[in-house]
Coordinates of C-alpha atoms in Angstrom, one line a residue:
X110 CA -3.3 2.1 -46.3
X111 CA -3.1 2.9 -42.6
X112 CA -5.3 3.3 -40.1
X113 CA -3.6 5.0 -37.9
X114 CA -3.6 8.8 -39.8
X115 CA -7.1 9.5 -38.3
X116 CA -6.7 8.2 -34.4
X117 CA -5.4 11.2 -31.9
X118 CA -1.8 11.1 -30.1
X119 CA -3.0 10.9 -26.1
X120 CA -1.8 13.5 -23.8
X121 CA -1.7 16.3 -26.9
X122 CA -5.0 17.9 -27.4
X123 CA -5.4 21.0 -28.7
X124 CA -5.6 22.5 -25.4
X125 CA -1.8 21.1 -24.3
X126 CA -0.2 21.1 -28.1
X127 CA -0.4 25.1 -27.6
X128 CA 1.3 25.0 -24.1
X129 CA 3.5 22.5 -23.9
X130 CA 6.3 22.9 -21.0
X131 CA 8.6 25.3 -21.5
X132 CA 11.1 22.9 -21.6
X133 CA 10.2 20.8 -24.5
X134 CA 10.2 23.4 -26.9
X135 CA 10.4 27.3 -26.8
X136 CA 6.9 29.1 -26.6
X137 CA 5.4 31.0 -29.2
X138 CA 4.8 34.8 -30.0
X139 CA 0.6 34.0 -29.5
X140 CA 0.7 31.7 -26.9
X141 CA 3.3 34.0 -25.1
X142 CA 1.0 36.8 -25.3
X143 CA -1.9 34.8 -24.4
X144 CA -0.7 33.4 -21.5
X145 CA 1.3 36.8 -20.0
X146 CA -1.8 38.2 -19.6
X147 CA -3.1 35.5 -17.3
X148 CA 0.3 36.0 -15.4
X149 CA -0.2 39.8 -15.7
X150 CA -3.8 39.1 -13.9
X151 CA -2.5 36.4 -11.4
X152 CA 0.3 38.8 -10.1
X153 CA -1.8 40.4 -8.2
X154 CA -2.5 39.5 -4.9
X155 CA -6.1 41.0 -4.3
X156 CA -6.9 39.0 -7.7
X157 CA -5.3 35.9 -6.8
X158 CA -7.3 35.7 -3.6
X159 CA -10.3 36.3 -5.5
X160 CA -9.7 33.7 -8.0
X161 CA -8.9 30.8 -4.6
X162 CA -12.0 32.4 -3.2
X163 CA -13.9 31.6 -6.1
X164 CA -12.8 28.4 -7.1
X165 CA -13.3 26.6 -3.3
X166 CA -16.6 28.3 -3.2
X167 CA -19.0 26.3 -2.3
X168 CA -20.8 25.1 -5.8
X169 CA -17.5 26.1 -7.8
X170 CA -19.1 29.8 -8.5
X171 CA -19.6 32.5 -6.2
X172 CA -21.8 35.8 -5.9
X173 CA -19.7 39.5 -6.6
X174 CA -21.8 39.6 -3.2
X175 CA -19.4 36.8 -1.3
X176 CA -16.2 38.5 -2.8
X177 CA -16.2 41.8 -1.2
X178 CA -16.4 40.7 2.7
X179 CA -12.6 39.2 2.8
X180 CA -10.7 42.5 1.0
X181 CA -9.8 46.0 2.4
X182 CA -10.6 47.6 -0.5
X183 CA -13.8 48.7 -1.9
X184 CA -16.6 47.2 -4.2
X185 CA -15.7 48.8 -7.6
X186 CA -12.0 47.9 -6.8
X187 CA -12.9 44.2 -6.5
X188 CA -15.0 44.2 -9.9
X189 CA -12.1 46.2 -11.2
X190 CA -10.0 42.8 -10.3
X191 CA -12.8 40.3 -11.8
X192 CA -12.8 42.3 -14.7
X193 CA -9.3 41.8 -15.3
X194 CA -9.4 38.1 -14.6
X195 CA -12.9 37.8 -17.0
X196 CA -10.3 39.6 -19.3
X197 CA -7.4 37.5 -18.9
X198 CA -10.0 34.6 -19.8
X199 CA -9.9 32.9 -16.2
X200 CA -12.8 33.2 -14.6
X201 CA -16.5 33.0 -16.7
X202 CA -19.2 35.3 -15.4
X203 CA -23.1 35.7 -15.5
X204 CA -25.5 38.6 -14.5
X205 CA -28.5 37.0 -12.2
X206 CA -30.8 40.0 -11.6
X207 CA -29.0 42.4 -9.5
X208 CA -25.7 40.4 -8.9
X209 CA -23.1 38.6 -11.2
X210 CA -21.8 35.4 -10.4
X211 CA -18.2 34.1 -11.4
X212 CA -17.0 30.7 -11.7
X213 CA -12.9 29.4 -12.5
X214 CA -12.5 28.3 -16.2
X215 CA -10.4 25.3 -15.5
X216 CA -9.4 24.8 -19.4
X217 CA -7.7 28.3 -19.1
X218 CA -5.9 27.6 -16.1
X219 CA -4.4 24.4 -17.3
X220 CA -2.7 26.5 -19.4
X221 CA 0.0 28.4 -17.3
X222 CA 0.3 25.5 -15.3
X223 CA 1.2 23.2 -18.6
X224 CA 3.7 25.8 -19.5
X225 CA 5.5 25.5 -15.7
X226 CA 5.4 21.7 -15.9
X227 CA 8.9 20.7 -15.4
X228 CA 9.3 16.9 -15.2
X229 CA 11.7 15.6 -12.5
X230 CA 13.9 14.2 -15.0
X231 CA 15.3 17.0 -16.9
X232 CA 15.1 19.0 -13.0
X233 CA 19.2 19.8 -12.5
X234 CA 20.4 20.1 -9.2
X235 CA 22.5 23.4 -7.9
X236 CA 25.8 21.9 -7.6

């Protein structure tokens, strides 16, 4: 009887096995739907900046209190755009008395980037 049934495969957790690069196998109608709607949320510029902003904050979470300063737009815009990346499942979130704080979800975004992983080997040059 072998051993080996029980011990995991490195490099394919859960969290890869459902986002492996596109070009390894074709993607799935869940995981497609999952992860367009963290593209749908990162399209956007205002919410793109707000997730960089968040993620180099200083402590790796940052105040809805930091986020408003940097934009042109008002404050129920930007927690329009944190809603939609709380949504999307990218950024985690906490109410602390009169302000909520957000912090990147680093498991989600290794996600999308799995998917875009394109290793140089399979990479075909425009002729």
């Amino acid at each position: 009887m072998s051993k080996q049934a029980g011990l995991p495969v490195l490099g394919q957790d859960e969290e890869t096995a459902c986002c492996a690069p596109m070009v390894r196998e074709p993607l799935g109608e869940e995981a497609a739907a999952e992860l367009s709607r963290m593209f749908k949320a990162l399209s956007d510029p205002i919410r793109l900046r707000l997730l960089s902003l968040i993620a180099s904050h200083e402590g790796g979470e940052a105040c809805v209190c930091d986020l408003t300063g940097p934009f042109d737009v008002s404050q129920p815009t930007i927690s329009h755009h944190l809603k939609v990346l709380r949504e999307a499942g990218l950024v985690g979130s906490e109410r602390r008395g009169t302000w909520v704080y957000y912090w990147v979800l680093p498991e989600a975004l290794a996600k999308p980037a799995a998917l875009l992983e394109i290793p140089a080997v399979s990479a075909k040059t425009p002729a």
